[in-house]
PDB file of C-alpha atoms in Angstrom:
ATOM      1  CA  UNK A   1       0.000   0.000   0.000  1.00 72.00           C
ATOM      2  CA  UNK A   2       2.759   2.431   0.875  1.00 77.00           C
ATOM      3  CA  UNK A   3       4.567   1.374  -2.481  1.00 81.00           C
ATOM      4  CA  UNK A   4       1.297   2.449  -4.338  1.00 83.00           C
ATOM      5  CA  UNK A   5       1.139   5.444  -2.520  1.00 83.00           C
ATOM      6  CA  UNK A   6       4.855   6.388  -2.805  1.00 86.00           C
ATOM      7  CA  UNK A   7       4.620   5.440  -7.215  1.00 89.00           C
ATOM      8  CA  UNK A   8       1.421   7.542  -7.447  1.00 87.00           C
ATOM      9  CA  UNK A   9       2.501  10.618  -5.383  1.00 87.00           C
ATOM     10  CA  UNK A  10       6.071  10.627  -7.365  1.00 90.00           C
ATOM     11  CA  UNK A  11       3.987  10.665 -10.890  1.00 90.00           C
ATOM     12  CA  UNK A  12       2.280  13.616  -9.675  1.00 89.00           C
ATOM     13  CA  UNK A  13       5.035  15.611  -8.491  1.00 90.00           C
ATOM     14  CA  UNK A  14       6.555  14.389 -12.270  1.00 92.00           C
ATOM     15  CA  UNK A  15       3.299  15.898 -14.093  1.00 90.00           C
ATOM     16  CA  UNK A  16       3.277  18.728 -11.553  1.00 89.00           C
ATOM     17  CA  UNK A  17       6.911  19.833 -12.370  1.00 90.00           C
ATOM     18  CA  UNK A  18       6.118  19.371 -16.590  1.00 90.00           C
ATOM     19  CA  UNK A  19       3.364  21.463 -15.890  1.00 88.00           C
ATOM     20  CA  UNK A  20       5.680  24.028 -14.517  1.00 87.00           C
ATOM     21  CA  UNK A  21       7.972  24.259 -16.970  1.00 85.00           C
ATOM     22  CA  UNK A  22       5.301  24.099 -19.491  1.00 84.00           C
ATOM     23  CA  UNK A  23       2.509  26.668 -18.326  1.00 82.00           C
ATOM     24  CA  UNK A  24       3.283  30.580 -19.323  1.00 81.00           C
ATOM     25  CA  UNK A  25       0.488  31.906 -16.568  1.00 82.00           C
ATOM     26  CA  UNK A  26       3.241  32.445 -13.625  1.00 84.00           C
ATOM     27  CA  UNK A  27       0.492  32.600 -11.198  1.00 83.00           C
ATOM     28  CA  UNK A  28      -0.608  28.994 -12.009  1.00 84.00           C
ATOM     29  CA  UNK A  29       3.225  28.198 -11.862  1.00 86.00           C
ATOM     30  CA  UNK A  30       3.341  29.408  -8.185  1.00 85.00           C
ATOM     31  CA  UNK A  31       0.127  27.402  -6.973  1.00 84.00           C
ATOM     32  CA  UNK A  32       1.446  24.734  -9.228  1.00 86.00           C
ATOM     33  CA  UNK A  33       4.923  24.632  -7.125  1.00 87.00           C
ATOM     34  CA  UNK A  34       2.901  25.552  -3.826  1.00 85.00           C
ATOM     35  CA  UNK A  35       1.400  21.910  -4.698  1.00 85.00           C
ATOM     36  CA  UNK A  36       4.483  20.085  -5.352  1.00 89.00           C
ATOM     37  CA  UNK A  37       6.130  20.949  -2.344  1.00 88.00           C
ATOM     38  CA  UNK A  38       2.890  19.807  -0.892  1.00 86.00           C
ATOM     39  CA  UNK A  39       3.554  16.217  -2.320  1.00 88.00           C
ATOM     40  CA  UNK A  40       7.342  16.480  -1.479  1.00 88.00           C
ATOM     41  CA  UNK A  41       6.369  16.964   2.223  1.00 86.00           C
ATOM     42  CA  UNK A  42       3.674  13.519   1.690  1.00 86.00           C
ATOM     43  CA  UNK A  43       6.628  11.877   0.229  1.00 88.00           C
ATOM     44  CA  UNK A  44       8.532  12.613   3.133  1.00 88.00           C
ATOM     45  CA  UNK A  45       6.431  11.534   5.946  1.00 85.00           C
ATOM     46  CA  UNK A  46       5.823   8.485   3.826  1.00 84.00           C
ATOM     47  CA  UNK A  47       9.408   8.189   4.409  1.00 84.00           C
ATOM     48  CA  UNK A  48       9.107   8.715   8.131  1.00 81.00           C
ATOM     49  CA  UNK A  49      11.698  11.587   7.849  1.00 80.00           C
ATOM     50  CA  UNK A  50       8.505  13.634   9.811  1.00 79.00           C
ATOM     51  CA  UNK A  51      11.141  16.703  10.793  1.00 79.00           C
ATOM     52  CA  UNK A  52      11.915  17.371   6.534  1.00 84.00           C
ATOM     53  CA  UNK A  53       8.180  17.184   6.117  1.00 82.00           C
ATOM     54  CA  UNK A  54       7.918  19.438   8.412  1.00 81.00           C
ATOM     55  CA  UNK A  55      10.420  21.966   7.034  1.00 82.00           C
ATOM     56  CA  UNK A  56       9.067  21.305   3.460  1.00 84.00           C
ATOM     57  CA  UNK A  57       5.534  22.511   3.882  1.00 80.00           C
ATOM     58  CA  UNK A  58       6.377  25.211   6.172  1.00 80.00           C
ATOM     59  CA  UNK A  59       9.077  26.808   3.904  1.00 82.00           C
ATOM     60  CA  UNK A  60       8.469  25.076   0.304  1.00 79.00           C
ATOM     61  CA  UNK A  61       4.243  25.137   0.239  1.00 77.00           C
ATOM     62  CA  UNK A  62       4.103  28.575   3.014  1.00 77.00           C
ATOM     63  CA  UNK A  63       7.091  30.727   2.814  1.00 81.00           C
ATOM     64  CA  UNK A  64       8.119  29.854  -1.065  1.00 84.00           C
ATOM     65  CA  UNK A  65       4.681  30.541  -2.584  1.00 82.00           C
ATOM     66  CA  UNK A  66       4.104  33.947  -0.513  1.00 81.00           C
ATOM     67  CA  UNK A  67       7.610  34.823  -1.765  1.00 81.00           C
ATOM     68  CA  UNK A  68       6.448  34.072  -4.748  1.00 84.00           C
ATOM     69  CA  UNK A  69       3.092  35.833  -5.291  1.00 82.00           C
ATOM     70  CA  UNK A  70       5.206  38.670  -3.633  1.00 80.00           C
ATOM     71  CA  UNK A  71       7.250  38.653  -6.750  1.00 82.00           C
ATOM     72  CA  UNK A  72       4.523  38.255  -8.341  1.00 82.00           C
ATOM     73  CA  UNK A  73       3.004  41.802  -8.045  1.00 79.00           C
ATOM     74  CA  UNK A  74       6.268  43.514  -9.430  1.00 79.00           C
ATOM     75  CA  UNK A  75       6.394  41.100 -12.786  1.00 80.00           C
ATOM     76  CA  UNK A  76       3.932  40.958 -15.836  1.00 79.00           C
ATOM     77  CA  UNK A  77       1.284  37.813 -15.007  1.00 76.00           C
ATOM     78  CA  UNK A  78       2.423  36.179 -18.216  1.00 79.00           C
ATOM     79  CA  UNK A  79       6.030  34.757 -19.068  1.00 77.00           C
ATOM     80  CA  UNK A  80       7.525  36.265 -21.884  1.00 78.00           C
ATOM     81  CA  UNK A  81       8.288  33.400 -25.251  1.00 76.00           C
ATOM     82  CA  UNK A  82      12.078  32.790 -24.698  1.00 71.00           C
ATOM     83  CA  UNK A  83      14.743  31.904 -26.519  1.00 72.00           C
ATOM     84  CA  UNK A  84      14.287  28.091 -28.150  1.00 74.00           C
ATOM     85  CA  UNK A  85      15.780  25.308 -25.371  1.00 72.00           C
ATOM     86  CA  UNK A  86      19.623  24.336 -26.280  1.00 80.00           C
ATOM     87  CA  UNK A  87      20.608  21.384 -27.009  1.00 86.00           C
ATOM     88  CA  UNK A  88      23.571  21.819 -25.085  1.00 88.00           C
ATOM     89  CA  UNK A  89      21.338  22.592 -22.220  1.00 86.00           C
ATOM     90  CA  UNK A  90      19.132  19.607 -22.342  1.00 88.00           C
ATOM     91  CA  UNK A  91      22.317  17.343 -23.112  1.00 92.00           C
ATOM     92  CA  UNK A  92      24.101  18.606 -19.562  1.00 93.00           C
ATOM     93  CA  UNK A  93      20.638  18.101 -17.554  1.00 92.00           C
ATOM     94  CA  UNK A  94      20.100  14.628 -19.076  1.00 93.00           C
ATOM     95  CA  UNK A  95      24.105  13.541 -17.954  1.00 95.00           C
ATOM     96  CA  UNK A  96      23.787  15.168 -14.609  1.00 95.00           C
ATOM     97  CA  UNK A  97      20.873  13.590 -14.122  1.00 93.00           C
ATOM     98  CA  UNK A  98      21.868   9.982 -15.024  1.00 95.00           C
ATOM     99  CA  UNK A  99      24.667  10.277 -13.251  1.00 95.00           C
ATOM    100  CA  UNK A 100      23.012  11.042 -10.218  1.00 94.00           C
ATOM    101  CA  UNK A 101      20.648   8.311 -10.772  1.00 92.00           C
ATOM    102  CA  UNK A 102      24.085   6.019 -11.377  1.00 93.00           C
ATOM    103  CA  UNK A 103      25.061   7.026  -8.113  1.00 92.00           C
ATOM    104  CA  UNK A 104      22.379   5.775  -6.172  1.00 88.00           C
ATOM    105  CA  UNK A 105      23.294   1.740  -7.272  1.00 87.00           C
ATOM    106  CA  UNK A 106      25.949   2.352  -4.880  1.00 85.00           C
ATOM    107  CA  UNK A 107      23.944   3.337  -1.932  1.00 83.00           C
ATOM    108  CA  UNK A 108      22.467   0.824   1.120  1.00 82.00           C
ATOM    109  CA  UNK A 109      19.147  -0.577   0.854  1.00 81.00           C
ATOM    110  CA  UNK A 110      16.291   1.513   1.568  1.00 76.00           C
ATOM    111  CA  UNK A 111      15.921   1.034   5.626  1.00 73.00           C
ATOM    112  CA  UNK A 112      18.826  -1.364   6.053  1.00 77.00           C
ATOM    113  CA  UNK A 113      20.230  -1.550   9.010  1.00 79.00           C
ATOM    114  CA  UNK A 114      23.665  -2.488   8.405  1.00 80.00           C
ATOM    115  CA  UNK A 115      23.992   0.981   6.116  1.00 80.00           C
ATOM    116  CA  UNK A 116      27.356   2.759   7.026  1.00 79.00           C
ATOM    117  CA  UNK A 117      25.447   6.026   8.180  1.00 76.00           C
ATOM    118  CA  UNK A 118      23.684   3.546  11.554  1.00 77.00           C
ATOM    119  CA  UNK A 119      27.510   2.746  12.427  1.00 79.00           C
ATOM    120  CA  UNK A 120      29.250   5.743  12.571  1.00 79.00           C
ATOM    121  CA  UNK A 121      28.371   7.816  15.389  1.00 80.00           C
ATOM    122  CA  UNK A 122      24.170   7.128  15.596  1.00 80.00           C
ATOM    123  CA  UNK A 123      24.452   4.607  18.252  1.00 82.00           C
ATOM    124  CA  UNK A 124      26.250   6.630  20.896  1.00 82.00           C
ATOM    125  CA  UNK A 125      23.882   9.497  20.239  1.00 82.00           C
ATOM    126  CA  UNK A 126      20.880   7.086  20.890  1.00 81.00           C
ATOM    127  CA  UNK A 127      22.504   5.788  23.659  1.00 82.00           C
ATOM    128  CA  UNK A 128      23.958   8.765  25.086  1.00 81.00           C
ATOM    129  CA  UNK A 129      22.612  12.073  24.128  1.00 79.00           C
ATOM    130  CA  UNK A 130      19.800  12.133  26.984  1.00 78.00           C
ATOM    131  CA  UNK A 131      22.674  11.638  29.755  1.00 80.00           C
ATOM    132  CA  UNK A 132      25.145  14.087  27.607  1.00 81.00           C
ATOM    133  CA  UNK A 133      22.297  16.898  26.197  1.00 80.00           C
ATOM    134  CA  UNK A 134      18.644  15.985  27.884  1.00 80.00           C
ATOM    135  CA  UNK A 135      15.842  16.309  25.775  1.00 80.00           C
ATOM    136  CA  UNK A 136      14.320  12.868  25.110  1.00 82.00           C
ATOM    137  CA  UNK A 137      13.952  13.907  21.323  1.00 81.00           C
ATOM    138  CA  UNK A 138      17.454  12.594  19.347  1.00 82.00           C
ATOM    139  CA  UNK A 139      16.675  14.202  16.534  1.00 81.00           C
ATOM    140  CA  UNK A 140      16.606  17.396  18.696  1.00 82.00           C
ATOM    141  CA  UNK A 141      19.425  16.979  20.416  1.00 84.00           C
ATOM    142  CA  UNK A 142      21.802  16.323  17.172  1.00 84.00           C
ATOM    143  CA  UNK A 143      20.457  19.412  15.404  1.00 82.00           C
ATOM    144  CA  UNK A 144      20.530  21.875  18.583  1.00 83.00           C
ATOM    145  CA  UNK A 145      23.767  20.859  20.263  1.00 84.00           C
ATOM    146  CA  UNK A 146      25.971  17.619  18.270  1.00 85.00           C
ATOM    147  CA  UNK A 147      25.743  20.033  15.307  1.00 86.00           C
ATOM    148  CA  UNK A 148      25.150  23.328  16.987  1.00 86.00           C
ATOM    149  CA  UNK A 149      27.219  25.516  15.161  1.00 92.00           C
ATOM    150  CA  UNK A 150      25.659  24.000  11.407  1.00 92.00           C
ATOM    151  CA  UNK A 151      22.573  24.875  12.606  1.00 90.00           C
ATOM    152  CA  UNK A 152      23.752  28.223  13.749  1.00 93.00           C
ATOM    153  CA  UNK A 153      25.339  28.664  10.352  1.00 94.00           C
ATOM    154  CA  UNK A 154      21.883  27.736   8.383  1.00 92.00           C
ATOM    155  CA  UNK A 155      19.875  29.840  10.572  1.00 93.00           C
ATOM    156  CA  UNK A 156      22.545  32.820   9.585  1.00 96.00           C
ATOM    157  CA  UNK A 157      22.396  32.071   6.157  1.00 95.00           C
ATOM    158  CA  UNK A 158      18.446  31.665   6.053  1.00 91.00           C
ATOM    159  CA  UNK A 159      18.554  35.049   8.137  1.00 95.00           C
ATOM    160  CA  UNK A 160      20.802  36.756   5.569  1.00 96.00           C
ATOM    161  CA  UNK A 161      17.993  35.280   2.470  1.00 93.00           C
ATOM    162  CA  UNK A 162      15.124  36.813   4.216  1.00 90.00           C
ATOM    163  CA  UNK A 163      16.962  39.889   4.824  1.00 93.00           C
ATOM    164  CA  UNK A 164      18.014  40.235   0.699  1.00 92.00           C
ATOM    165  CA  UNK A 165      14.905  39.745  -0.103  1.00 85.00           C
ATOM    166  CA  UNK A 166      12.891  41.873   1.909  1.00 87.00           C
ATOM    167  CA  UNK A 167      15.075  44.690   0.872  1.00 88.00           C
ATOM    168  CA  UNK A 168      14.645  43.941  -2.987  1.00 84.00           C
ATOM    169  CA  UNK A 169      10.861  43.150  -2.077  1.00 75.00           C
ATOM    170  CA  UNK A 170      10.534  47.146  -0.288  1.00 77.00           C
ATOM    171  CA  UNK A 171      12.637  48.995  -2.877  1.00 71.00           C
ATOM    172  CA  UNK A 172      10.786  51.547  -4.494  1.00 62.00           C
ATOM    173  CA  UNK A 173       7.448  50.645  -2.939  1.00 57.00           C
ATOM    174  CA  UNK A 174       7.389  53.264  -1.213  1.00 58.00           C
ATOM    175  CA  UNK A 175       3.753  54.758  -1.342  1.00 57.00           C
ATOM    176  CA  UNK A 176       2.544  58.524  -0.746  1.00 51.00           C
ATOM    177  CA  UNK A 177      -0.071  58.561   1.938  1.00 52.00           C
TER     178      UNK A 177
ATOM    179  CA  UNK B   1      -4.886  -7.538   6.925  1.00 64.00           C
ATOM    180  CA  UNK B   2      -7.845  -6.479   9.080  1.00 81.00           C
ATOM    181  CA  UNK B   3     -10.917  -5.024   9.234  1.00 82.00           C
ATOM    182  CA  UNK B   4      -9.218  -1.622  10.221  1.00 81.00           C
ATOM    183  CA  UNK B   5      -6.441  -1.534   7.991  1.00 82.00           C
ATOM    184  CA  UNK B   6      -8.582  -2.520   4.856  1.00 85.00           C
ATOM    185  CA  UNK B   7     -10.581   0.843   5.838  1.00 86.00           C
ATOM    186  CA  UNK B   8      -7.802   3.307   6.190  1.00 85.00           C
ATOM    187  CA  UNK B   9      -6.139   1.738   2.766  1.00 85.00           C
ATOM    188  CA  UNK B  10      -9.320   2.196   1.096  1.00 88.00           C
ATOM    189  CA  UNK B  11      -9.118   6.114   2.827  1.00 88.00           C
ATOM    190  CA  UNK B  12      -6.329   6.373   0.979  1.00 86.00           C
ATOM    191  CA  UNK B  13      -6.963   4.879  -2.012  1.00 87.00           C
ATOM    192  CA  UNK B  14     -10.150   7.491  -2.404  1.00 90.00           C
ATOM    193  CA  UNK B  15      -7.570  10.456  -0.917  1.00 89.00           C
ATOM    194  CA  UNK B  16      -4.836   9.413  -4.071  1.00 88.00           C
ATOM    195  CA  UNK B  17      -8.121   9.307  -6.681  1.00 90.00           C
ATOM    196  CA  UNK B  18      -9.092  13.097  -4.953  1.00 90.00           C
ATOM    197  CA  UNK B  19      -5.474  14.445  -4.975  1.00 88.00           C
ATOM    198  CA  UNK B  20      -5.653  13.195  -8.731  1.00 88.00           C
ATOM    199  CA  UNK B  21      -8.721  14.976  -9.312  1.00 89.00           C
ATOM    200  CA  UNK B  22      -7.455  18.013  -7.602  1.00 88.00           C
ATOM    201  CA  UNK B  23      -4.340  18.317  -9.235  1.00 87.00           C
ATOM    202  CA  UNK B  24      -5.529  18.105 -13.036  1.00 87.00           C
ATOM    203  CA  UNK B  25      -8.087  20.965 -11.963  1.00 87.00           C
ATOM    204  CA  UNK B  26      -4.913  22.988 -11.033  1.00 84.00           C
ATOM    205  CA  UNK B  27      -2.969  22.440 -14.456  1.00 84.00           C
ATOM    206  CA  UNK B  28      -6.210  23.018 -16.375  1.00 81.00           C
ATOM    207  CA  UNK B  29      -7.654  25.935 -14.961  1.00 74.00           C
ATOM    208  CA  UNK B  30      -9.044  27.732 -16.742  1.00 80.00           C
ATOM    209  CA  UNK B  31      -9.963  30.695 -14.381  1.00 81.00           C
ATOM    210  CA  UNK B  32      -7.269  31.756 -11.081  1.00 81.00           C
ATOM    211  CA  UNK B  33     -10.300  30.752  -9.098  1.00 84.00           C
ATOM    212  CA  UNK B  34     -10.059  27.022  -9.701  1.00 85.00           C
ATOM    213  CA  UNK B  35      -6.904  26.600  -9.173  1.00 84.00           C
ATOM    214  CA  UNK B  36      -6.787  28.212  -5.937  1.00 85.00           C
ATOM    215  CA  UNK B  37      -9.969  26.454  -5.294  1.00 86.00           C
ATOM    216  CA  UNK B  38      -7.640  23.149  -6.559  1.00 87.00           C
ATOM    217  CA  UNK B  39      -4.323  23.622  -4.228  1.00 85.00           C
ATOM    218  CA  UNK B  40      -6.384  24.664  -0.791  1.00 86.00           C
ATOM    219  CA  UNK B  41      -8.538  21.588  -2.074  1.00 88.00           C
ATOM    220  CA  UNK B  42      -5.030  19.702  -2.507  1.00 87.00           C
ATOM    221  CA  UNK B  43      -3.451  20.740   0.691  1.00 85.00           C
ATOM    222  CA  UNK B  44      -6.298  19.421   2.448  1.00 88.00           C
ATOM    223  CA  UNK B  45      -6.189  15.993   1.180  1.00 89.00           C
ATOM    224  CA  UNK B  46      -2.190  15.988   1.962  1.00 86.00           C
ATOM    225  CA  UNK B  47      -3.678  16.353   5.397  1.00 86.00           C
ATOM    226  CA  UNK B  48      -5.755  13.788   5.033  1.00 89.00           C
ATOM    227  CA  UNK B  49      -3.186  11.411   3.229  1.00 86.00           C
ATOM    228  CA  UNK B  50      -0.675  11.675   6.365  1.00 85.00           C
ATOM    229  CA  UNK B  51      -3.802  11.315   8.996  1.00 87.00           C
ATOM    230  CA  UNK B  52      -4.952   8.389   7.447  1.00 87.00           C
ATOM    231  CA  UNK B  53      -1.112   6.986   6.612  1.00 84.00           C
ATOM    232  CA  UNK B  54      -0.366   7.726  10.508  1.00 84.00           C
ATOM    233  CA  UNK B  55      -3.090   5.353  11.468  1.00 84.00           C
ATOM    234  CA  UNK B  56      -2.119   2.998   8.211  1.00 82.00           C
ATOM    235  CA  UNK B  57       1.438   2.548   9.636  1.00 80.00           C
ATOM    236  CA  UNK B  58       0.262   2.830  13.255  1.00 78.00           C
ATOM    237  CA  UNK B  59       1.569   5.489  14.510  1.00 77.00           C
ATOM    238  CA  UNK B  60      -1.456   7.929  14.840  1.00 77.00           C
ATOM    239  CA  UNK B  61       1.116  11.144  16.249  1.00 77.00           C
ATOM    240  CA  UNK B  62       1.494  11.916  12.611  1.00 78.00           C
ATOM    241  CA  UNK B  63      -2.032  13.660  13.474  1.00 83.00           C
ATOM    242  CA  UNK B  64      -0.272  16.539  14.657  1.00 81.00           C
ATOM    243  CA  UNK B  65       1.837  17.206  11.459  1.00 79.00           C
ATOM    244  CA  UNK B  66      -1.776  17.085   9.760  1.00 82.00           C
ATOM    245  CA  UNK B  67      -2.784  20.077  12.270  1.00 85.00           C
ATOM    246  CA  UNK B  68       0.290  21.934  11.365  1.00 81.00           C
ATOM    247  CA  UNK B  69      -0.350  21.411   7.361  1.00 81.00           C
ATOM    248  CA  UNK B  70      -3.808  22.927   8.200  1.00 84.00           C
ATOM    249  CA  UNK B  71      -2.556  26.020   9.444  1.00 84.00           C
ATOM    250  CA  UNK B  72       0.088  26.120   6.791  1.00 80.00           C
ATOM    251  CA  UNK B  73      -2.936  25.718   3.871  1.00 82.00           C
ATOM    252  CA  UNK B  74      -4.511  28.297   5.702  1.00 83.00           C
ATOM    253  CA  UNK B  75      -2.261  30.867   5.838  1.00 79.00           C
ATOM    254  CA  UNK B  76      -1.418  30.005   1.898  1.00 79.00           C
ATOM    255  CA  UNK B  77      -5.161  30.562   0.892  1.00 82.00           C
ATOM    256  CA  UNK B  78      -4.945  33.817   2.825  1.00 82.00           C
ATOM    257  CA  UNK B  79      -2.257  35.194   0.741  1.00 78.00           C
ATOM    258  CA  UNK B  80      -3.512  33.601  -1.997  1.00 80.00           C
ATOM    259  CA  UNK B  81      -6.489  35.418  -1.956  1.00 82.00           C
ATOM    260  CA  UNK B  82      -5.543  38.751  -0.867  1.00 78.00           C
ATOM    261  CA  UNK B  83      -3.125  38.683  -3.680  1.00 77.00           C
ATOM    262  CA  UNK B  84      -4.949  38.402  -5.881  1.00 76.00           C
ATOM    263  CA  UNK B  85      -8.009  40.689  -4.768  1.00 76.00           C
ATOM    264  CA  UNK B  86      -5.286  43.350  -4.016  1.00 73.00           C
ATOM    265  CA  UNK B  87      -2.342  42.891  -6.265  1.00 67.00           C
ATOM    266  CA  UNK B  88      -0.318  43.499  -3.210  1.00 63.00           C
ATOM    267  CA  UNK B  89       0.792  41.284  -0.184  1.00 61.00           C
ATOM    268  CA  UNK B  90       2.146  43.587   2.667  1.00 57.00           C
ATOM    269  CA  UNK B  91       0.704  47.134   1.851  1.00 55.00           C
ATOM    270  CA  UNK B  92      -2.297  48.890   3.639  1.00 52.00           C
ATOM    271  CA  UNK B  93      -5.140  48.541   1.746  1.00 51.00           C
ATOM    272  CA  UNK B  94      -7.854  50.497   3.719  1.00 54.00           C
ATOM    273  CA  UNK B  95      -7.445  53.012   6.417  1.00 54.00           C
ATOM    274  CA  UNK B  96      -5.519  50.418   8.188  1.00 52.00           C
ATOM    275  CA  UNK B  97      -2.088  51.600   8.193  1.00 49.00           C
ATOM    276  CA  UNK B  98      -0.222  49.134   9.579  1.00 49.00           C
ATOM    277  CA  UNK B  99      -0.853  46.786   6.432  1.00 48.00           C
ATOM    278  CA  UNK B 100      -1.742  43.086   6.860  1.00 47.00           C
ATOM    279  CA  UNK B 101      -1.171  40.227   5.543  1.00 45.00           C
TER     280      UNK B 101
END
């Protein structure tokens, strides 16, 4: 059942992305990604990585599509006819994308337990992060204090983003009363 | 497989056929209304999909991810919709001159 549910949700998100790059109405194109990242965050929790689910609907389906419409209201509704696609263009894609897909033969099993990332340094965090940190929640205690300062650096760096474009967002918006 | 489980998979079953449903609404349009109408309708049956996969797979705390997705849908729609009745997300729009969102 969760195979069925993983196939169909992953052909969606596939016509969902087409229609994307396919549609010249950018407001469609911003519901339409609103609703991908929507099926991303499914995907996830299907996936029982619950904590990415959570960040992908907050930030991909909230944040993203506000940002969006935002940009929205300074651009034309309609995408201008570009240039024809390269071939060039479509040739790189297609290679980075196999290779990617090449790369993945060489990774564990889907949920198996003797993967390289359970050996490492997982089983003295589930053993002893409540004694060495406190919060019953691993997950929390890896992100907030094992990897403090990354977190510290994405928060800065997600900081910086909202800063840039709140700035390009106000500029020249200024309206007389 | 039970009773119970049989139930929930067909939920889901029906949930995949809406989110389907929903989803060619959103790529066909025609008018803005429909597909805002088709991704609030869309959000709610991701809700849906991880309730009803949270008591699939037994663990029913997914429930309060669901909650949180509602809010999140909400607050979408809300933009959404003041977009486009305004043409403007953050600027007053009545006497109101604080703005809202």
């Amino acid at each position: 059942m969760i195979e069925l549910l993983d196939i169909v949700i992953l052909g969606m998100m596939v016509v969902a992305a087409l229609a994307v790059l396919w549609l010249r109405d950018l407001f469609a194109v911003a519901m339409l990604s609103g609703a991908y990242s929507l099926m991303g965050a499914t995907l996830y929790v299907l996936l029982d990585a619950v904590d990415v689910a959570f960040t992908e609907a907050a930030v991909g389906a909230g944040i993203a599509t506000v940002l969006m419409l935002g940009t929205l209201t300074l651009v034309p509704r309609q995408e201008k006819p570009g240039k024809k696609p390269s071939l060039a263009g479509l040739f790189t894609v297609a290679a980075t994308g196999s290779l990617l897909i090449w790369a993945t033969l060489d990774m564990p099993e889907y949920g198996d337990p003797d993967a390289p990332i359970h050996h490492h340094v997982a089983p003295r965090y589930m053993k002893d992060s409540a004694a060495e940190v406190g919060p019953p929640n691993v997950v929390t205690s890896v992100l907030a204090s094992y990897r403090g300062y990354d977190t510290l650096g994405e928060t800065t760096v997600i900081f910086t983003a909202a800063i840039g474009v709140m700035a390009l967002l106000a500029r020249g918006r200024r309206r007389k009363p | 497989m039970d009773h119970t489980t049989l139930m929930f998979a067909a939920a889901a079953f029906a949930l995949l056929v809406a989110m389907v449903m929903a989803l060619v609404r959103a790529l066909m349009g025609p008018t803005v209304y429909d597909r805002i109408l088709a991704v609030n309708a869309f959000g709610t049956k991701t809700l849906l999909m991880i309730a009803v996969v949270g008591f699939l797979t037994e663990r029913p705390e997914f429930l309060d991810i669901a909650l949180v997705y509602a809010l999140i849908n909400f607050i979408g729609t809300v933009a959404v919709t003041k977009f486009v009745r305004y043409r403007s997300l953050g600027f007053p729009v009545g006497d109101n001159a604080e703005g809202e969102l």
